[in-house]
Short mmCIF file of C-alpha atoms in Angstrom, two decimals:
data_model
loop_
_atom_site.label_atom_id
_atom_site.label_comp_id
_atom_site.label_asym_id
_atom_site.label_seq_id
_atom_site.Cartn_x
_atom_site.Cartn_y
_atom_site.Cartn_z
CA UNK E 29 16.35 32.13 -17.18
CA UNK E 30 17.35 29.44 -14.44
CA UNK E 31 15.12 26.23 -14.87
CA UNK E 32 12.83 25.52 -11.74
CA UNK E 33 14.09 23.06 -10.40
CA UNK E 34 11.56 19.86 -9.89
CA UNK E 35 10.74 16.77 -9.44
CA UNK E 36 9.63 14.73 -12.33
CA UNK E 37 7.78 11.29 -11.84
CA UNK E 38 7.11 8.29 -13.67
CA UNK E 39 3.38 8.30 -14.49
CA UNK E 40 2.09 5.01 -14.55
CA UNK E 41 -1.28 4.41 -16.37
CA UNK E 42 -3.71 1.67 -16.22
CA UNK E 43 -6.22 1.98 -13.76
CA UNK E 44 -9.63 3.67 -14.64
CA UNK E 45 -10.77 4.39 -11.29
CA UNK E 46 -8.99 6.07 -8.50
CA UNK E 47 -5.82 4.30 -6.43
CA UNK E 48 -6.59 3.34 -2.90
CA UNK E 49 -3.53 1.40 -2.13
CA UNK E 50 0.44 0.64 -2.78
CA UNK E 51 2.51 -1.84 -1.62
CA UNK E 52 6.09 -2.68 -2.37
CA UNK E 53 8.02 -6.23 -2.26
CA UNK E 54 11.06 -6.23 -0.15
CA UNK E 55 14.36 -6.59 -2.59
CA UNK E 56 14.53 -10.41 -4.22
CA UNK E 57 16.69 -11.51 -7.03
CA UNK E 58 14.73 -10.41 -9.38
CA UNK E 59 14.31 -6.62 -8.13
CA UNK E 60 11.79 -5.29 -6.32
CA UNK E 61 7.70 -5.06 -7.49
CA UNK E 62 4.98 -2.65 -6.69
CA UNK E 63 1.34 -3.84 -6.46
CA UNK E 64 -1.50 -1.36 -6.90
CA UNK E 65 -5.13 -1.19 -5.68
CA UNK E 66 -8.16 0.22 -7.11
CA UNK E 67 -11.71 0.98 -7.34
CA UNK E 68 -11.36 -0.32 -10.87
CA UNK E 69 -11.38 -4.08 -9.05
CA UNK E 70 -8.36 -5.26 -10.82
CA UNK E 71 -4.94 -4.88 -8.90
CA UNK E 72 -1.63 -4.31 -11.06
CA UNK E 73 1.63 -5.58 -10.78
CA UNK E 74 4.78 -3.27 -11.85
CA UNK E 75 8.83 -3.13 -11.93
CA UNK E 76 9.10 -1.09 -8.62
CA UNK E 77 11.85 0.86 -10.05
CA UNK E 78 10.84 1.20 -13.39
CA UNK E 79 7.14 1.56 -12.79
CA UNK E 80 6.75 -1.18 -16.03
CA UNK E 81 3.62 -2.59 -15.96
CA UNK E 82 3.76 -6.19 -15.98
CA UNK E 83 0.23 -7.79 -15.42
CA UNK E 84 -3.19 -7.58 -14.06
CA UNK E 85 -4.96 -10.02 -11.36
CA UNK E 86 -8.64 -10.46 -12.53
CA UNK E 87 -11.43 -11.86 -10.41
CA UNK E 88 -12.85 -9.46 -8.27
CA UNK E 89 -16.08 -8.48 -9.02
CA UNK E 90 -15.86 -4.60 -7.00
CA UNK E 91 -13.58 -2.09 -5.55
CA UNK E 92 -10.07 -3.55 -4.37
CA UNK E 93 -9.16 -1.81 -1.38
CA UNK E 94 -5.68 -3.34 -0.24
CA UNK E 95 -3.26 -5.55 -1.78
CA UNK E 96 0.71 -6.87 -0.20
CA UNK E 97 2.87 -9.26 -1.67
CA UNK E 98 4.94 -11.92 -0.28
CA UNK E 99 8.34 -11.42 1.06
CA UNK E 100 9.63 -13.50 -2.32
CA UNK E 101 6.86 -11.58 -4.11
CA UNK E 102 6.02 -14.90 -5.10
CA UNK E 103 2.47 -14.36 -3.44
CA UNK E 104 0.21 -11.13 -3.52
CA UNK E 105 -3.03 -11.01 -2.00
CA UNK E 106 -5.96 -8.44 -1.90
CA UNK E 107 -9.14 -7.22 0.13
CA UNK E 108 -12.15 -6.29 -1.70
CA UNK E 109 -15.84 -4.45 -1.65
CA UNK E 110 -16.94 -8.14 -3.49
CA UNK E 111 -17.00 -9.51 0.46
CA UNK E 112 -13.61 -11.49 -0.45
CA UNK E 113 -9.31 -11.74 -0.09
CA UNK E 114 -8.33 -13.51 -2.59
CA UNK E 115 -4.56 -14.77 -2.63
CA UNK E 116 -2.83 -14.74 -6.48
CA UNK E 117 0.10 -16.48 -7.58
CA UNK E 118 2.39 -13.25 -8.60
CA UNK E 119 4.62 -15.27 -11.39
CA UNK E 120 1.30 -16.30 -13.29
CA UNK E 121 -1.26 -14.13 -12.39
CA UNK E 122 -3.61 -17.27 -11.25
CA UNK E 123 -6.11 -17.17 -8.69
CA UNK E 124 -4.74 -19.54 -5.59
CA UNK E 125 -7.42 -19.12 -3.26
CA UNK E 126 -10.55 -16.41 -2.25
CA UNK E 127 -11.34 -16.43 1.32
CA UNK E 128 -14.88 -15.22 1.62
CA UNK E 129 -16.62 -12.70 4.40
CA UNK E 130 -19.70 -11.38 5.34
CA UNK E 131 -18.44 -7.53 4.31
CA UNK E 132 -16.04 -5.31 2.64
CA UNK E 133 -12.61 -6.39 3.36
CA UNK E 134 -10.33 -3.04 3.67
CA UNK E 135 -7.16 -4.32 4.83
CA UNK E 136 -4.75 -7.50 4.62
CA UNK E 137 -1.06 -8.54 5.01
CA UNK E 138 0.90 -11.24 4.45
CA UNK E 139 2.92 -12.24 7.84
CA UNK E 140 6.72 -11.62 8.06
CA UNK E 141 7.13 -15.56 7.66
CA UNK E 142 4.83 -15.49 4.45
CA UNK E 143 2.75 -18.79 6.26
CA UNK E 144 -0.59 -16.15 7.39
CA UNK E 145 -2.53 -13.93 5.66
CA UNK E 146 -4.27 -11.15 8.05
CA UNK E 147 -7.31 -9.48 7.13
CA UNK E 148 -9.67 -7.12 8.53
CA UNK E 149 -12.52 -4.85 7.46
CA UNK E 150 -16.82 -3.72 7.73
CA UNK E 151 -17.05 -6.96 10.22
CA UNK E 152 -15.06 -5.75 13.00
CA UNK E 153 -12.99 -8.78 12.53
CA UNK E 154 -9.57 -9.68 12.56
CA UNK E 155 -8.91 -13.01 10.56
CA UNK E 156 -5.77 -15.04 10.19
CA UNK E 157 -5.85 -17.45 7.98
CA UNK E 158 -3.30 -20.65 7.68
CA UNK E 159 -1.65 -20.85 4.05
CA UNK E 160 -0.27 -23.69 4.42
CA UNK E 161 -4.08 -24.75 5.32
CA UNK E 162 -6.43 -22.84 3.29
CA UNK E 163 -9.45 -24.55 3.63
CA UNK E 164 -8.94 -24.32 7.34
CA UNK E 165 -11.52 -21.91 9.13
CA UNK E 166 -9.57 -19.21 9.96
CA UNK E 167 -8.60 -17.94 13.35
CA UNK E 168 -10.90 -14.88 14.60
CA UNK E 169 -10.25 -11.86 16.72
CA UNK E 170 -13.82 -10.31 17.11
CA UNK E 171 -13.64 -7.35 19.73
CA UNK E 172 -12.39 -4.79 17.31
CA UNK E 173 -13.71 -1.55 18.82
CA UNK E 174 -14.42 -0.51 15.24
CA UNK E 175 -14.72 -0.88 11.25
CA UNK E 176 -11.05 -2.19 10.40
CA UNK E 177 -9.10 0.04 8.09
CA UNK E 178 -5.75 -0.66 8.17
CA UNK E 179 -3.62 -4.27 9.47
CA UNK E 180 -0.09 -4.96 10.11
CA UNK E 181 2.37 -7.17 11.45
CA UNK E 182 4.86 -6.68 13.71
CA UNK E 183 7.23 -7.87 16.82
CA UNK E 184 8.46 -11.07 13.93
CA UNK E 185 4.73 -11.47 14.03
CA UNK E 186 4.01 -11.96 17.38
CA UNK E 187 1.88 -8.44 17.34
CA UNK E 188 -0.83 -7.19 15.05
CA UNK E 189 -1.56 -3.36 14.25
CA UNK E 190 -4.92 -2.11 13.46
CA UNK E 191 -6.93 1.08 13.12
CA UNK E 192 -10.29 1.76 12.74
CA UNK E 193 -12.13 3.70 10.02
CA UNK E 194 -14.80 5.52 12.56
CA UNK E 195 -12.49 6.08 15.68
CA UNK E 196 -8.99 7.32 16.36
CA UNK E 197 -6.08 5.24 17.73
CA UNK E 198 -3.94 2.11 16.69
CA UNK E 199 -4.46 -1.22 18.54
CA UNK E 200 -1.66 -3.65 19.14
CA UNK E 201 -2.95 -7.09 19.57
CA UNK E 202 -0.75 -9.89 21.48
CA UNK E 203 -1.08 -12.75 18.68
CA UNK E 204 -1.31 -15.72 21.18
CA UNK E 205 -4.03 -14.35 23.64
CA UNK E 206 -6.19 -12.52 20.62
CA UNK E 207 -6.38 -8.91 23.43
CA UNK E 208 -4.98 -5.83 22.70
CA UNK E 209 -1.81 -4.82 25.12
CA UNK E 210 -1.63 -1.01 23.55
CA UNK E 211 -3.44 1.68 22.13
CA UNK E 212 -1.87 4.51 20.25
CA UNK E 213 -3.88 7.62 20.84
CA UNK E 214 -5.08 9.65 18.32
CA UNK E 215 -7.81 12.11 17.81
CA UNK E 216 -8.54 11.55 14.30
CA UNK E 217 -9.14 8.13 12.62
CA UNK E 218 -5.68 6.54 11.61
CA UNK E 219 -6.02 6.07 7.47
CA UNK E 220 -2.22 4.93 7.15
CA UNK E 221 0.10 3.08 9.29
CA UNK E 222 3.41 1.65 8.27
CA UNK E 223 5.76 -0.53 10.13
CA UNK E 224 9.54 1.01 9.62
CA UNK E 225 12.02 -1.55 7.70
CA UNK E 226 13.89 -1.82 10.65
CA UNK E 227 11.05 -2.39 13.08
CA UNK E 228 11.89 0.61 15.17
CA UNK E 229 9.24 3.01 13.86
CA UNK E 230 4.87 3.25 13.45
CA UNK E 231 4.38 5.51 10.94
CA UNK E 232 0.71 7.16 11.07
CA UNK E 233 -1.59 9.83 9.56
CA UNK E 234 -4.45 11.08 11.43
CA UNK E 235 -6.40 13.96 10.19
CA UNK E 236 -4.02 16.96 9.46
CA UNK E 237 -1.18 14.82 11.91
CA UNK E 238 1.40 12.75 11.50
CA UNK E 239 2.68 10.67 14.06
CA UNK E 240 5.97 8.25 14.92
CA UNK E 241 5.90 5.96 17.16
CA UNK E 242 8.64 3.67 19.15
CA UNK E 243 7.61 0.51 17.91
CA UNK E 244 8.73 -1.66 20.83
CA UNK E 245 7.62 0.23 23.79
CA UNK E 246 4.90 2.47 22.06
CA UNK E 247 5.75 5.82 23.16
CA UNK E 248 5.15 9.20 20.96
CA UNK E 249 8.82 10.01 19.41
CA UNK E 250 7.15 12.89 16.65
CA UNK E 251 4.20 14.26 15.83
CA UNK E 252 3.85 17.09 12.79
CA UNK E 253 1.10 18.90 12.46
CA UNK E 254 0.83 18.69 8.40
CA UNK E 255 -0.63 21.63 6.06
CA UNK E 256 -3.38 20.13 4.96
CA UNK E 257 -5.64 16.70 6.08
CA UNK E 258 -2.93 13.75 4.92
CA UNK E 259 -4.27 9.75 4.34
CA UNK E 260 -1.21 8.52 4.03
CA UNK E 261 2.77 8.75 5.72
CA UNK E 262 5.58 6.75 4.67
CA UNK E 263 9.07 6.83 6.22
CA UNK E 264 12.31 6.79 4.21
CA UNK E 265 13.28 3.15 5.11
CA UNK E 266 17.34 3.66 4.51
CA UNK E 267 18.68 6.64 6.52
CA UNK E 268 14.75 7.13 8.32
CA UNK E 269 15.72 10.83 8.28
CA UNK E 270 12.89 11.74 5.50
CA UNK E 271 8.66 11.53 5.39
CA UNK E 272 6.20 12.10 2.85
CA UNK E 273 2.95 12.93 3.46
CA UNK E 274 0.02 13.45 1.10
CA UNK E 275 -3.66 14.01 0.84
CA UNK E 276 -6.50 16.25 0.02
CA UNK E 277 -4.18 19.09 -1.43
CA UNK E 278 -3.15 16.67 -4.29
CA UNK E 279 0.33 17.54 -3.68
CA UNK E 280 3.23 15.21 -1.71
CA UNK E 281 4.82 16.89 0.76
CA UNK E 282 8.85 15.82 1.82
CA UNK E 283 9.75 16.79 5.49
CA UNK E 284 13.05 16.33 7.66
CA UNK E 285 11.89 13.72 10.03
CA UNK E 286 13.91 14.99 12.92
CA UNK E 287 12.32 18.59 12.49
CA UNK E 288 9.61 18.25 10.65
CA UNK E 289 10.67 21.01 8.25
CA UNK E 290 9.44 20.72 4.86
CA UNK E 291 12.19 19.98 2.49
CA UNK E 292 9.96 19.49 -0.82
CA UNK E 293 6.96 19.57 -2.77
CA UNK E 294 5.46 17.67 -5.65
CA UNK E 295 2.65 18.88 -7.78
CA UNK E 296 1.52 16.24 -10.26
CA UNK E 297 -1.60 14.52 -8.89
CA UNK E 298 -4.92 15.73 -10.29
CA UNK E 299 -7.01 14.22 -7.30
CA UNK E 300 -6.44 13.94 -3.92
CA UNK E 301 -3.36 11.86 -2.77
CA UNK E 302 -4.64 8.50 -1.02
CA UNK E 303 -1.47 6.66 -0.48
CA UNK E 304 2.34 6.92 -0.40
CA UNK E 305 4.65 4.16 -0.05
CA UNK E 306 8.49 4.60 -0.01
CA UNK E 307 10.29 1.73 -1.83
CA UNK E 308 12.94 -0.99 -0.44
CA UNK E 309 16.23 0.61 -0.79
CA UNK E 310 14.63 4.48 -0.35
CA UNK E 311 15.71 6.08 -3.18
CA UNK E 312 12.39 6.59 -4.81
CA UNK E 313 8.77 6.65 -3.88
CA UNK E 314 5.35 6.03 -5.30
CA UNK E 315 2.07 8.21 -4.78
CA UNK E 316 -1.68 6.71 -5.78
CA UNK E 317 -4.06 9.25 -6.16
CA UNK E 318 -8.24 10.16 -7.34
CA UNK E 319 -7.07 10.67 -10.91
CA UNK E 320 -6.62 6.92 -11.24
CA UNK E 321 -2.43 7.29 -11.83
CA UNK E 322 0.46 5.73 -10.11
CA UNK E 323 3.21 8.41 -9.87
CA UNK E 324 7.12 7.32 -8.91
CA UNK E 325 9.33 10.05 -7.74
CA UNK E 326 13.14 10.21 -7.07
CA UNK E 327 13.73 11.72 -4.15
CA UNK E 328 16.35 13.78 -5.01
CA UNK E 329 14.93 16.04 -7.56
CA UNK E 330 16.15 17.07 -10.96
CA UNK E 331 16.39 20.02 -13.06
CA UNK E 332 13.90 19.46 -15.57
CA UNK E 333 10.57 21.82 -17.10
CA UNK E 334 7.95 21.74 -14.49
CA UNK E 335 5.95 20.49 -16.92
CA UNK E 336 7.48 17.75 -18.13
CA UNK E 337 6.53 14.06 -16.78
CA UNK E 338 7.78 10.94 -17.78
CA UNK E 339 4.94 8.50 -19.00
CA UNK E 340 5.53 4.49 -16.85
CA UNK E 341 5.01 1.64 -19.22
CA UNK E 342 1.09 0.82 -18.42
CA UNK E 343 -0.79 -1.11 -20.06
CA UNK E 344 -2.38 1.82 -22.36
CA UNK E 345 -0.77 4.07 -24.01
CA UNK E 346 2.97 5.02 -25.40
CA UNK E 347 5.58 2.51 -24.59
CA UNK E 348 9.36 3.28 -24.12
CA UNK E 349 9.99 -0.81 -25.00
CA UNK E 350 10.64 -2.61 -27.55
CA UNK E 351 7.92 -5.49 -28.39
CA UNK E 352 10.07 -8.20 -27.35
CA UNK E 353 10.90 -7.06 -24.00
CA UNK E 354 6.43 -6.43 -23.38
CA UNK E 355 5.92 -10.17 -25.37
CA UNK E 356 9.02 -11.09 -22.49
CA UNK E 357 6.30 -9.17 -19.28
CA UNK E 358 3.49 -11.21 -20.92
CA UNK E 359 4.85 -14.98 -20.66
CA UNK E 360 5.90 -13.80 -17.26
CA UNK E 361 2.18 -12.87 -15.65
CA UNK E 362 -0.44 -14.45 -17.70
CA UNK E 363 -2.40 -11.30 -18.89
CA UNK E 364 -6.40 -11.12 -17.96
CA UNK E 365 -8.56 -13.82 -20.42
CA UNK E 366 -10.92 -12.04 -23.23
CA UNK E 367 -14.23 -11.40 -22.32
CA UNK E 368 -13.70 -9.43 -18.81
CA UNK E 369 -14.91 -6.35 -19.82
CA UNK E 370 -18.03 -7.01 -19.38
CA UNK E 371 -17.97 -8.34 -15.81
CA UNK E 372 -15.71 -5.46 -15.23
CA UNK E 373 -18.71 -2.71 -16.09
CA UNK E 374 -20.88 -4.76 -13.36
CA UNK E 375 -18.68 -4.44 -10.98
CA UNK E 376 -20.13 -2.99 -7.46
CA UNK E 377 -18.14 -0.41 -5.91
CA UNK E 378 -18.10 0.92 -2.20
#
């Protein structure tokens, strides 16, 4: 009998609560990295293509919401349920700075330029804070319409994207007057929006929609009604002919972007799907779901048992190196002190 054929990820382990958000580095000469959030409080840094685990930033004291890195992925930063963004040094794992607020931080993002660090969240807010400054009070943008749930940069950061966790649409601040100049409609609440590689594309899910949007002059170019309610899009960043979409269903969905027929689907997930993030080059993309896992798929699928999955290096669990190459990850990212555990078991969640 023929094999089904299927997809088969790398499952990365690690986190013990569910994974909110995913973020990959552009290419740098050393590869390219993925950065994970979670409820867990403790974001993880990992070979983008291999999915190998290679440290853990510790210091946030609840649920981690959003993290970025640099362009260099020299940098990451993250938003948290603790009231705080802190910014990390990715090489050591050190703490560089935490920028405090009066609420849950959902969102942040790293400029094109690497110099600001946008944030956004319960406050309404926008922030921008100065890098090269960081005790500087940061710069505020205060007449969000709504709870911030998602930031971006855009237009070689002259414009910021934001949507809102209680009302639809995406709103496209001009950076030097602090107003917004556009609104993307939408009827849902926008929990995903991704800026294409190539700046031409706005990638959003809203409800059971997914949307594409001309990036410069902010018309409609697609919108796909998806089979089930989708949090997150991501556009295939090479050719931009392919999307994935996932969500409550637990699967991830492939579609031909200029049809919107779907071309695959990947079971896998044990929880719903809450974020999808294409990597650098396209040929591969990574899924954070519920069940607490980091999945990486090809995206050309081979013939393999549907059951069979391959397990990521995480930081638990069966390990496909050898002992020198993890003690080689470790002097790399300074791995989280003794004693955390503890703090860990207190910490709030939102």
């Amino acid at each position: 009998m023929d094999k089904k054929k299927v997809a088969v990820p790398l499952v990365c382990h690690g986190h013990s609560r569910p994974v909110v958000d995913l973020f990959y580095s552009p290419v740098t000469p050393d590869g390219f990295f993925l950065i994970s959030a979670s409820k867990d409080s403790s974001p993880m840094l990992r070979n983008g293509e291999t999915g190998d685990w290679i440290g853990t930033f510790e210091g946030h004291k609840g649920a981690v919401w959003s993290c970025c890195l640099d362009t260099n992925a020299l940098r990451a930063a993250s938003g948290s349920a603790d009231f705080s963004a802190k910014l990390w040094d990715a090489l050591t794992g050190d703490e560089l700075q935490s920028f405090e607020h009066k609420h849950i931080v959902r969102a942040c993002a790293f400029s094109e330029d690497t110099h600001l660090l946008l944030t956004g969240g319960f406050e309404k807010i926008l922030r921008i804070f100065d890098l090269n400054r960081p005790d500087a009070p940061p710069r505020e943008v205060d007449n969000s319409p709504g709870s911030i749930r998602t930031v971006a940069w855009l237009h070689s950061d002259q414009t910021i994207l934001s949507s809102c966790a209680d009302i639809g649409g995406v709103r496209l601040w001009d950076i030097r007057s602090g107003k917004i100049v556009q609104t993307l409609e939408t009827k849902s609440p926008v929990t995903s929006a991704e800026v294409s590689q190539d700046g031409r594309y706005i990638t959003t899910a809203d409800g059971s929609t997914v949307k594409f949007w001309d990036a410069n002059h902010f018309g409609l170019v697609k919108s796909y009604d998806m089979p089930c309610n989708v949090e997150s899009a991501s556009l295939e960043p090479k050719f931009g002919n392919k999307f994935v979409a996932g969500g409550e269903d637990m699967w991830i969905h492939v579609f031909d972007f200029h049809t919107g027929e779907q071309i695959g689907c990947n079971k896998g997930h044990h929880g719903p799907v809450h974020c999808l993030r294409f990597s650098p080059g396209g040929e591969s993309y990574a899924s954070g779901s519920e069940d607490g896992t980091i999945r990486i798929w090809q995206l050309s699928p081979a013939s393999h048992d549907e059951n069979d999955s391959l397990p990521g290096n995480g930081p638990t669990g069966k390990v496909k190196v050898s002992a020198d190459d993890v003690a080689q990850k470790i002097e790399v990212l300074r791995i989280s002190k003794e004693g955390k555990t503890a703090e860990k078991d207190k910490a709030t969640d939102a």
